[in-house]
Amino acid sequence: MASQIARRVLRNRSLERVLPIRNLCSDASSNNPIRATLFPGDGIGPEIAESVKKVLTTAEVPIEWEEHFVGTKVDPRTQSFLTSESLESVRRNRVGLKGPMATPIGKGHRSLNLTLRKELGLYANVRPCYSLSGYKTRYDDVNLVTIRENTEGEYSGLEHQVVRGVVESLKIITRTASLRVAEYAFHYARANGRERVSAIHKANIMRKTDGLFLECCREVAAKYPDITYEEVIIDNCCMMLVKNPALFDVLVMPNLYGDIISDLCAGLVGGLGLTPSCNIGEDGIALAEAVHGSAPDIAGKNLANPTALLLSAVMMLRHLKLNDKAEMIHNAITKTIAEGKYRTADLGGSSTTTDFTKAICDNL
Amino acid sequence: MKLADGLFLESCREVAKKYPSINYNEIIVDNCCMQLVAKPEQFDVMVTPNLYGNLVANTAAGIAGGTGVMPGGNVGAEYAIFEQGASAGNVGNEKLIEQKKANPVALLLSSAMMLRHLQFPSFADRLETAVKQVISEGKHRTKDLGGDSTTQEVVDAVIAVLD
């Protein structure tokens, strides 16, 4: 039984080598704009997508958006409400931005996020987490990045009932996936001037799975002697994050721990409404996304906070090496929030989405 | 993890039905950690499977002051063993042992839990009140709570306020 499962897992996994991340925009300009796919999403998605478009246009970022919406019928080619044209668009443009998507209830289709992840081979979820000056939480010195392996681990979807009342769930860790995410973590650390990568694990209990993950991290660490590498047990990590988050720099983790820790870190700095996120796929594909929900109760009321999507767009720009524009927009956002005059309801203010967006544009 | 955690939830729901006066709700573990960090006061009693419990307990301990203050107990069908609630970070810390600066609060409060388990609530109350008083007075605190008292100094202070 175990060998059948192993064969199935290995067959599904693409065993391509990790290609070097190509420089997508060595000569981008307004005459030669970069094409990026935009999924506004549902609920508040379209409004905050408008904000992003407005801010990026005002900042004169050379991007041309290809907008795709989630359909209302299941596309048989993708078994999902996302059409195969939408997926082709991301594959072609190699970069995209996604708003919140509510998975429609019902059977007969895959969840939208799962579709994107599988079809585009998105293997790493990257979330920078830093305290926003001007938005006070109990922690003001958070400055870390969580990098989560997003294709396997405890979320391999392999569960079965042994007998009634006893269920088994399989956690799969492979060398390929672990090496791949570790490579990305160290590459990211170097490219962004970070000094330390911490691998989070529970290898004292799960010796083979987390043990393999650690082995792979160590192999990659050896190739980056300029970056400090350490290993931290997950329960220690939770405690340290809550007592002194400044201790961490870049964290790399398997799927489940990554899920929990990245949300915990979002809580440290103010919640999902302020959290940017970017998914990295094979061949240098990057899909930045806002990880909050679609908030149907405030949709269309001009109340939504576009910060998460804006900060995710900034991540996208950095991935495209448009660092000046990224810096400019990032500073405008933090300045606007720090000034405190224009804040949306979730940050304790009473501004509308459009007022907040205008304030950011003015601060550019 | 629909089957595994699904079975856990089904079981919790079955038991919850037998206690209608107690509120029961379910929360996904990643959302839970985020809420714990932002607004821990919304939680009361949390029941979890093994791994999540480890993470949640350590997170909660960190919020409440660290491994040095959080009590705990392990309960079985026939026996119960009480020990500090979270172990991250200070088990086997050589420096703490040499300098005799380990925080005794967690084990003292665990002892109080044991007394309650043995149905000696008045002893448990006296011990807990004394410990809490010493901490709130702030004059005798070990390093992890921001002071520099030794273990013995804290213990002596607790004994002194025991009524």
Short mmCIF file of C-alpha atoms in Angstrom, two decimals, chain A:
data_model
loop_
_atom_site.label_atom_id
_atom_site.label_comp_id
_atom_site.label_asym_id
_atom_site.label_seq_id
_atom_site.Cartn_x
_atom_site.Cartn_y
_atom_site.Cartn_z
CA MET A 1 0.00 0.00 0.00
CA ALA A 2 2.76 2.38 0.96
CA SER A 3 4.70 1.68 -2.23
CA GLN A 4 1.57 2.34 -4.33
CA ILE A 5 1.13 5.68 -2.64
CA ALA A 6 4.81 6.54 -3.09
CA ARG A 7 4.59 5.71 -6.79
CA ARG A 8 1.51 7.89 -7.17
CA VAL A 9 3.14 10.84 -5.40
CA LEU A 10 6.33 10.63 -7.44
CA ARG A 11 4.43 10.38 -10.69
CA ASN A 12 2.41 13.51 -9.91
CA ARG A 13 5.42 15.50 -8.94
CA SER A 14 7.21 17.25 -11.75
CA LEU A 15 10.81 16.23 -11.53
CA GLU A 16 12.14 19.12 -13.57
CA ARG A 17 15.24 20.80 -12.32
CA VAL A 18 14.70 24.15 -10.72
CA LEU A 19 15.59 26.55 -13.50
CA PRO A 20 17.37 29.76 -12.63
CA ILE A 21 14.91 32.57 -12.06
CA ARG A 22 15.06 34.58 -15.28
CA ASN A 23 15.29 38.30 -15.29
CA LEU A 24 11.94 39.26 -16.70
CA CYS A 25 12.33 42.92 -17.23
CA SER A 26 15.82 44.08 -18.03
CA ASP A 27 14.43 46.71 -20.34
CA ALA A 28 10.89 47.44 -19.19
CA SER A 29 9.65 50.92 -19.91
CA SER A 30 6.37 52.55 -20.80
CA ASN A 31 7.02 51.69 -24.43
CA ASN A 32 7.66 48.10 -23.54
CA PRO A 33 5.35 47.39 -20.63
CA ILE A 34 5.39 44.16 -18.69
CA ARG A 35 2.21 42.17 -18.99
CA ALA A 36 0.81 40.84 -15.76
CA THR A 37 -2.32 38.84 -15.09
CA LEU A 38 -4.77 40.33 -12.61
CA PHE A 39 -7.47 38.32 -10.86
CA PRO A 40 -9.57 40.90 -9.03
CA GLY A 41 -11.47 38.14 -7.26
CA ASP A 42 -14.82 38.33 -5.48
CA GLY A 43 -16.46 40.49 -2.85
CA ILE A 44 -14.16 43.42 -2.12
CA GLY A 45 -11.71 42.10 -4.72
CA PRO A 46 -12.67 44.38 -7.62
CA GLU A 47 -12.57 47.53 -5.46
CA ILE A 48 -9.13 46.87 -4.03
CA ALA A 49 -7.89 45.82 -7.47
CA GLU A 50 -8.98 49.27 -8.69
CA SER A 51 -6.91 50.82 -5.92
CA VAL A 52 -3.86 48.89 -7.00
CA LYS A 53 -4.30 49.88 -10.62
CA LYS A 54 -4.69 53.53 -9.62
CA VAL A 55 -1.61 53.59 -7.39
CA LEU A 56 0.58 51.79 -9.92
CA THR A 57 -0.56 54.05 -12.75
CA THR A 58 0.11 57.16 -10.68
CA ALA A 59 3.56 55.79 -9.88
CA GLU A 60 4.11 55.24 -13.61
CA VAL A 61 4.88 51.57 -13.26
CA PRO A 62 5.25 50.04 -16.75
CA ILE A 63 2.70 47.30 -16.29
CA GLU A 64 -0.14 46.30 -18.56
CA TRP A 65 -2.82 44.29 -16.78
CA GLU A 66 -4.63 41.33 -18.28
CA GLU A 67 -7.74 40.96 -16.18
CA HIS A 68 -9.35 37.60 -15.66
CA PHE A 69 -12.43 36.84 -13.67
CA VAL A 70 -13.54 33.64 -12.10
CA GLY A 71 -16.21 32.12 -14.28
CA THR A 72 -19.65 30.93 -13.29
CA LYS A 73 -19.37 27.57 -14.97
CA VAL A 74 -16.90 24.80 -14.33
CA ASP A 75 -14.34 24.58 -17.12
CA PRO A 76 -13.89 20.86 -17.83
CA ARG A 77 -10.31 21.41 -18.91
CA THR A 78 -9.36 22.61 -15.44
CA GLN A 79 -12.20 21.07 -13.41
CA SER A 80 -12.63 24.44 -11.81
CA PHE A 81 -14.30 27.80 -12.23
CA LEU A 82 -10.96 29.16 -13.38
CA THR A 83 -10.78 28.79 -17.13
CA SER A 84 -7.80 27.38 -18.91
CA GLU A 85 -7.39 30.78 -20.64
CA SER A 86 -6.85 32.40 -17.24
CA LEU A 87 -4.19 29.85 -16.35
CA GLU A 88 -2.52 30.22 -19.75
CA SER A 89 -2.39 33.95 -19.18
CA VAL A 90 -0.38 33.51 -15.98
CA ARG A 91 1.85 30.92 -17.58
CA ARG A 92 2.53 33.28 -20.46
CA ASN A 93 3.04 36.45 -18.43
CA ARG A 94 4.90 34.61 -15.67
CA VAL A 95 3.64 37.11 -13.12
CA GLY A 96 0.25 37.87 -11.61
CA LEU A 97 -1.71 39.46 -8.80
CA LYS A 98 -4.73 37.89 -7.21
CA GLY A 99 -7.46 39.25 -5.00
CA PRO A 100 -9.54 37.20 -2.57
CA MET A 101 -11.50 34.40 -4.19
CA ALA A 102 -14.41 32.76 -2.46
CA THR A 103 -14.58 29.11 -3.37
CA PRO A 104 -18.13 28.39 -4.50
CA ILE A 105 -19.91 25.79 -2.45
CA GLY A 106 -20.69 22.51 -4.08
CA LYS A 107 -18.98 19.50 -5.50
CA GLY A 108 -17.59 18.61 -8.86
CA HIS A 109 -14.84 21.16 -8.94
CA ARG A 110 -11.54 21.84 -7.28
CA SER A 111 -11.04 24.78 -4.97
CA LEU A 112 -9.75 27.84 -6.82
CA ASN A 113 -6.61 28.17 -4.75
CA LEU A 114 -5.85 24.48 -5.16
CA THR A 115 -6.32 24.77 -8.94
CA LEU A 116 -3.90 27.67 -9.16
CA ARG A 117 -1.39 25.93 -6.98
CA LYS A 118 -1.42 22.65 -8.87
CA GLU A 119 -1.67 24.01 -12.39
CA LEU A 120 1.04 26.63 -11.93
CA GLY A 121 3.29 24.49 -9.73
CA LEU A 122 3.36 27.12 -6.99
CA TYR A 123 5.75 25.60 -4.50
CA ALA A 124 6.68 28.37 -2.09
CA ASN A 125 4.45 30.80 -0.23
CA VAL A 126 6.43 33.86 0.83
CA ARG A 127 5.06 36.30 3.40
CA PRO A 128 7.10 39.22 4.66
CA CYS A 129 5.92 40.30 8.08
CA TYR A 130 6.94 43.63 9.48
CA SER A 131 5.51 46.03 11.99
CA LEU A 132 3.88 48.94 10.23
CA SER A 133 4.90 52.15 11.95
CA GLY A 134 1.71 53.93 12.67
CA TYR A 135 -0.33 50.82 13.26
CA LYS A 136 0.36 49.81 16.80
CA THR A 137 0.20 46.24 17.97
CA ARG A 138 1.85 44.66 21.01
CA TYR A 139 4.95 44.08 18.92
CA ASP A 140 6.83 46.83 17.13
CA ASP A 141 10.05 45.24 16.07
CA VAL A 142 8.82 42.46 13.84
CA ASN A 143 10.77 42.12 10.62
CA LEU A 144 10.73 38.60 9.33
CA VAL A 145 9.79 36.58 6.27
CA THR A 146 8.06 33.21 6.35
CA ILE A 147 8.63 30.84 3.46
CA ARG A 148 6.31 27.89 3.41
CA GLU A 149 6.58 24.78 1.29
CA ASN A 150 3.22 24.62 -0.39
CA THR A 151 2.89 21.37 -2.31
CA GLU A 152 3.23 18.44 0.08
CA GLY A 153 3.69 17.65 3.73
CA GLU A 154 0.59 17.14 5.80
CA TYR A 155 -1.59 18.56 3.03
CA SER A 156 -0.92 15.84 0.51
CA GLY A 157 -4.59 14.92 0.66
CA LEU A 158 -3.85 11.29 1.46
CA GLU A 159 -6.18 10.12 4.21
CA HIS A 160 -8.07 6.92 4.73
CA GLN A 161 -10.14 5.17 7.33
CA VAL A 162 -8.43 2.12 8.75
CA VAL A 163 -11.42 0.84 10.67
CA ARG A 164 -14.42 2.76 11.97
CA GLY A 165 -13.18 5.34 14.44
CA VAL A 166 -9.55 5.17 13.31
CA VAL A 167 -8.25 7.42 10.54
CA GLU A 168 -4.78 7.65 9.06
CA SER A 169 -3.39 10.76 7.43
CA LEU A 170 -0.14 10.61 5.50
CA LYS A 171 2.54 13.28 5.69
CA ILE A 172 4.75 13.18 2.62
CA ILE A 173 8.13 14.89 2.52
CA THR A 174 10.27 14.54 -0.59
CA ARG A 175 13.84 15.52 -1.29
CA THR A 176 12.80 17.34 -4.45
CA ALA A 177 10.26 19.61 -2.82
CA SER A 178 12.39 20.25 0.26
CA LEU A 179 15.48 21.14 -1.77
CA ARG A 180 13.39 23.35 -4.01
CA VAL A 181 11.89 25.42 -1.20
CA ALA A 182 15.23 25.59 0.68
CA GLU A 183 16.93 26.85 -2.49
CA TYR A 184 14.31 29.53 -2.85
CA ALA A 185 14.63 30.54 0.81
CA PHE A 186 18.39 31.04 0.61
CA HIS A 187 18.16 32.71 -2.78
CA TYR A 188 15.53 35.08 -1.37
CA ALA A 189 17.64 35.80 1.70
CA ARG A 190 20.66 36.69 -0.38
CA ALA A 191 18.69 38.73 -2.92
CA ASN A 192 17.02 40.74 -0.16
CA GLY A 193 19.98 41.28 2.11
CA ARG A 194 18.71 39.04 4.91
CA GLU A 195 21.30 37.50 7.20
CA ARG A 196 19.79 34.39 8.68
CA VAL A 197 17.61 31.49 7.59
CA SER A 198 15.93 29.37 10.27
CA ALA A 199 14.48 25.97 9.40
CA ILE A 200 11.46 25.17 11.57
CA HIS A 201 10.81 21.51 12.31
CA LYS A 202 9.83 18.80 14.73
CA ALA A 203 12.51 16.34 13.72
CA ASN A 204 12.99 15.13 17.29
CA ILE A 205 9.60 13.42 16.94
CA MET A 206 9.12 13.09 13.19
CA ARG A 207 12.62 11.94 12.53
CA LYS A 208 12.24 10.76 8.98
CA THR A 209 9.96 13.38 7.47
CA ASP A 210 11.20 16.51 9.20
CA GLY A 211 14.63 14.89 9.30
CA LEU A 212 14.69 14.74 5.51
CA PHE A 213 13.52 18.33 5.33
CA LEU A 214 16.39 19.41 7.58
CA GLU A 215 18.94 17.40 5.62
CA CYS A 216 17.90 19.21 2.47
CA CYS A 217 18.09 22.60 4.18
CA ARG A 218 21.58 21.80 5.41
CA GLU A 219 22.70 20.83 1.92
CA VAL A 220 21.51 24.13 0.52
CA ALA A 221 22.91 26.09 3.48
CA ALA A 222 26.37 24.77 2.69
CA LYS A 223 26.20 26.57 -0.65
CA TYR A 224 25.48 29.92 1.00
CA PRO A 225 28.22 30.39 3.57
CA ASP A 226 27.44 34.10 3.82
CA ILE A 227 24.05 33.35 5.35
CA THR A 228 23.70 32.04 8.88
CA TYR A 229 21.64 28.87 9.11
CA GLU A 230 19.93 27.55 12.19
CA GLU A 231 17.29 24.99 13.08
CA VAL A 232 14.52 25.71 15.56
CA ILE A 233 11.97 23.27 16.89
CA ILE A 234 8.44 24.41 16.15
CA ASP A 235 7.25 24.73 19.74
CA ASN A 236 10.31 26.77 20.64
CA CYS A 237 9.62 28.85 17.56
CA CYS A 238 6.03 29.62 18.61
CA MET A 239 7.16 30.65 22.06
CA MET A 240 10.01 32.80 20.77
CA LEU A 241 7.81 34.47 18.18
CA VAL A 242 5.35 35.49 20.82
CA LYS A 243 7.96 36.64 23.32
CA ASN A 244 10.52 38.23 21.03
CA PRO A 245 9.81 38.18 17.29
CA ALA A 246 12.88 40.29 16.58
CA LEU A 247 14.91 37.09 17.00
CA PHE A 248 13.80 35.85 13.57
CA ASP A 249 14.83 36.81 10.06
CA VAL A 250 13.86 34.32 7.34
CA LEU A 251 11.97 31.17 8.31
CA VAL A 252 11.64 28.17 6.01
CA MET A 253 9.14 25.46 6.88
CA PRO A 254 7.21 22.49 5.61
CA ASN A 255 3.55 22.94 4.75
CA LEU A 256 1.59 22.64 8.01
CA TYR A 257 4.03 24.52 10.24
CA GLY A 258 4.26 27.16 7.54
CA ASP A 259 0.51 27.56 7.47
CA ILE A 260 0.30 28.04 11.22
CA ILE A 261 3.41 30.17 11.67
CA SER A 262 2.65 32.50 8.76
CA ASP A 263 -0.81 33.22 10.18
CA LEU A 264 0.63 33.62 13.67
CA CYS A 265 3.08 36.18 12.33
CA ALA A 266 0.28 37.99 10.51
CA GLY A 267 -1.44 38.26 13.88
CA LEU A 268 1.68 39.85 15.38
CA VAL A 269 1.58 42.79 12.99
CA GLY A 270 -2.11 43.44 12.59
CA GLY A 271 -3.88 40.62 10.81
CA LEU A 272 -4.52 39.37 7.31
CA GLY A 273 -5.84 42.73 6.15
CA LEU A 274 -2.28 44.05 6.15
CA THR A 275 -0.41 40.95 5.06
CA PRO A 276 1.21 40.68 1.63
CA SER A 277 1.93 37.28 0.13
CA CYS A 278 3.57 35.91 -2.98
CA ASN A 279 3.52 32.39 -4.42
CA ILE A 280 6.53 31.23 -6.36
CA GLY A 281 6.18 28.62 -9.07
CA GLU A 282 8.42 26.59 -11.28
CA ASP A 283 10.33 28.51 -13.87
CA GLY A 284 10.17 31.79 -11.97
CA ILE A 285 6.42 32.29 -12.03
CA ALA A 286 5.22 34.60 -9.26
CA LEU A 287 1.61 35.08 -8.22
CA ALA A 288 1.21 37.71 -5.54
CA GLU A 289 -2.04 37.61 -3.61
CA ALA A 290 -4.00 39.14 -0.79
CA VAL A 291 -4.66 36.37 1.73
CA HIS A 292 -7.64 37.87 3.47
CA GLY A 293 -11.20 36.86 2.67
CA SER A 294 -13.58 38.41 0.19
CA ALA A 295 -15.62 40.13 2.95
CA PRO A 296 -18.96 39.94 1.15
CA ASP A 297 -20.62 42.00 3.88
CA ILE A 298 -18.71 45.15 2.92
CA ALA A 299 -18.39 44.47 -0.81
CA GLY A 300 -19.28 47.39 -3.05
CA LYS A 301 -19.48 49.85 -0.13
CA ASN A 302 -16.10 51.53 -0.66
CA LEU A 303 -15.03 50.50 2.84
CA ALA A 304 -12.41 47.85 2.09
CA ASN A 305 -8.74 48.17 3.05
CA PRO A 306 -6.55 47.71 -0.05
CA THR A 307 -3.28 47.57 1.91
CA ALA A 308 -2.77 43.80 1.67
CA LEU A 309 -3.26 43.75 -2.09
CA LEU A 310 -1.10 46.87 -2.51
CA LEU A 311 1.74 45.39 -0.46
CA SER A 312 1.43 42.17 -2.47
CA ALA A 313 1.71 44.23 -5.65
CA VAL A 314 4.89 45.73 -4.19
CA MET A 315 6.24 42.18 -3.71
CA MET A 316 5.40 41.49 -7.34
CA LEU A 317 7.33 44.58 -8.41
CA ARG A 318 10.35 43.51 -6.38
CA HIS A 319 10.20 40.07 -8.01
CA LEU A 320 10.26 41.89 -11.36
CA LYS A 321 13.29 43.82 -10.10
CA LEU A 322 11.45 47.15 -10.36
CA ASN A 323 12.93 47.97 -6.97
CA ASP A 324 12.75 51.77 -7.23
CA LYS A 325 9.05 51.76 -7.98
CA ALA A 326 8.48 49.13 -5.30
CA GLU A 327 10.31 51.24 -2.71
CA MET A 328 8.42 54.37 -3.73
CA ILE A 329 5.00 52.77 -3.44
CA HIS A 330 5.91 50.98 -0.23
CA ASN A 331 7.04 54.22 1.39
CA ALA A 332 3.86 55.97 0.30
CA ILE A 333 1.75 53.25 1.90
CA THR A 334 3.62 53.23 5.22
CA LYS A 335 3.64 57.03 5.29
CA THR A 336 -0.11 57.20 4.76
CA ILE A 337 -0.82 54.69 7.50
CA ALA A 338 1.68 56.34 9.86
CA GLU A 339 0.15 59.78 9.31
CA GLY A 340 -3.11 58.36 10.56
CA LYS A 341 -5.33 60.89 8.79
CA TYR A 342 -6.70 58.44 6.28
CA ARG A 343 -7.42 54.98 7.57
CA THR A 344 -10.05 52.46 6.68
CA ALA A 345 -12.46 51.09 9.26
CA ASP A 346 -10.46 47.94 10.06
CA LEU A 347 -7.52 50.12 11.12
CA GLY A 348 -9.71 52.18 13.39
CA GLY A 349 -10.41 55.02 11.00
CA SER A 350 -13.34 56.05 8.86
CA SER A 351 -11.91 56.70 5.41
CA THR A 352 -13.29 55.16 2.29
CA THR A 353 -11.23 52.95 0.01
CA THR A 354 -11.01 55.73 -2.57
CA ASP A 355 -9.89 58.36 -0.03
CA PHE A 356 -7.22 56.05 1.32
CA THR A 357 -6.03 55.27 -2.21
CA LYS A 358 -5.92 58.97 -3.10
CA ALA A 359 -3.88 59.69 0.03
CA ILE A 360 -1.34 57.08 -1.03
CA CYS A 361 -1.16 58.53 -4.55
CA ASP A 362 -0.61 61.97 -3.05
CA ASN A 363 2.20 60.60 -0.92
CA LEU A 364 4.05 59.11 -3.88
#
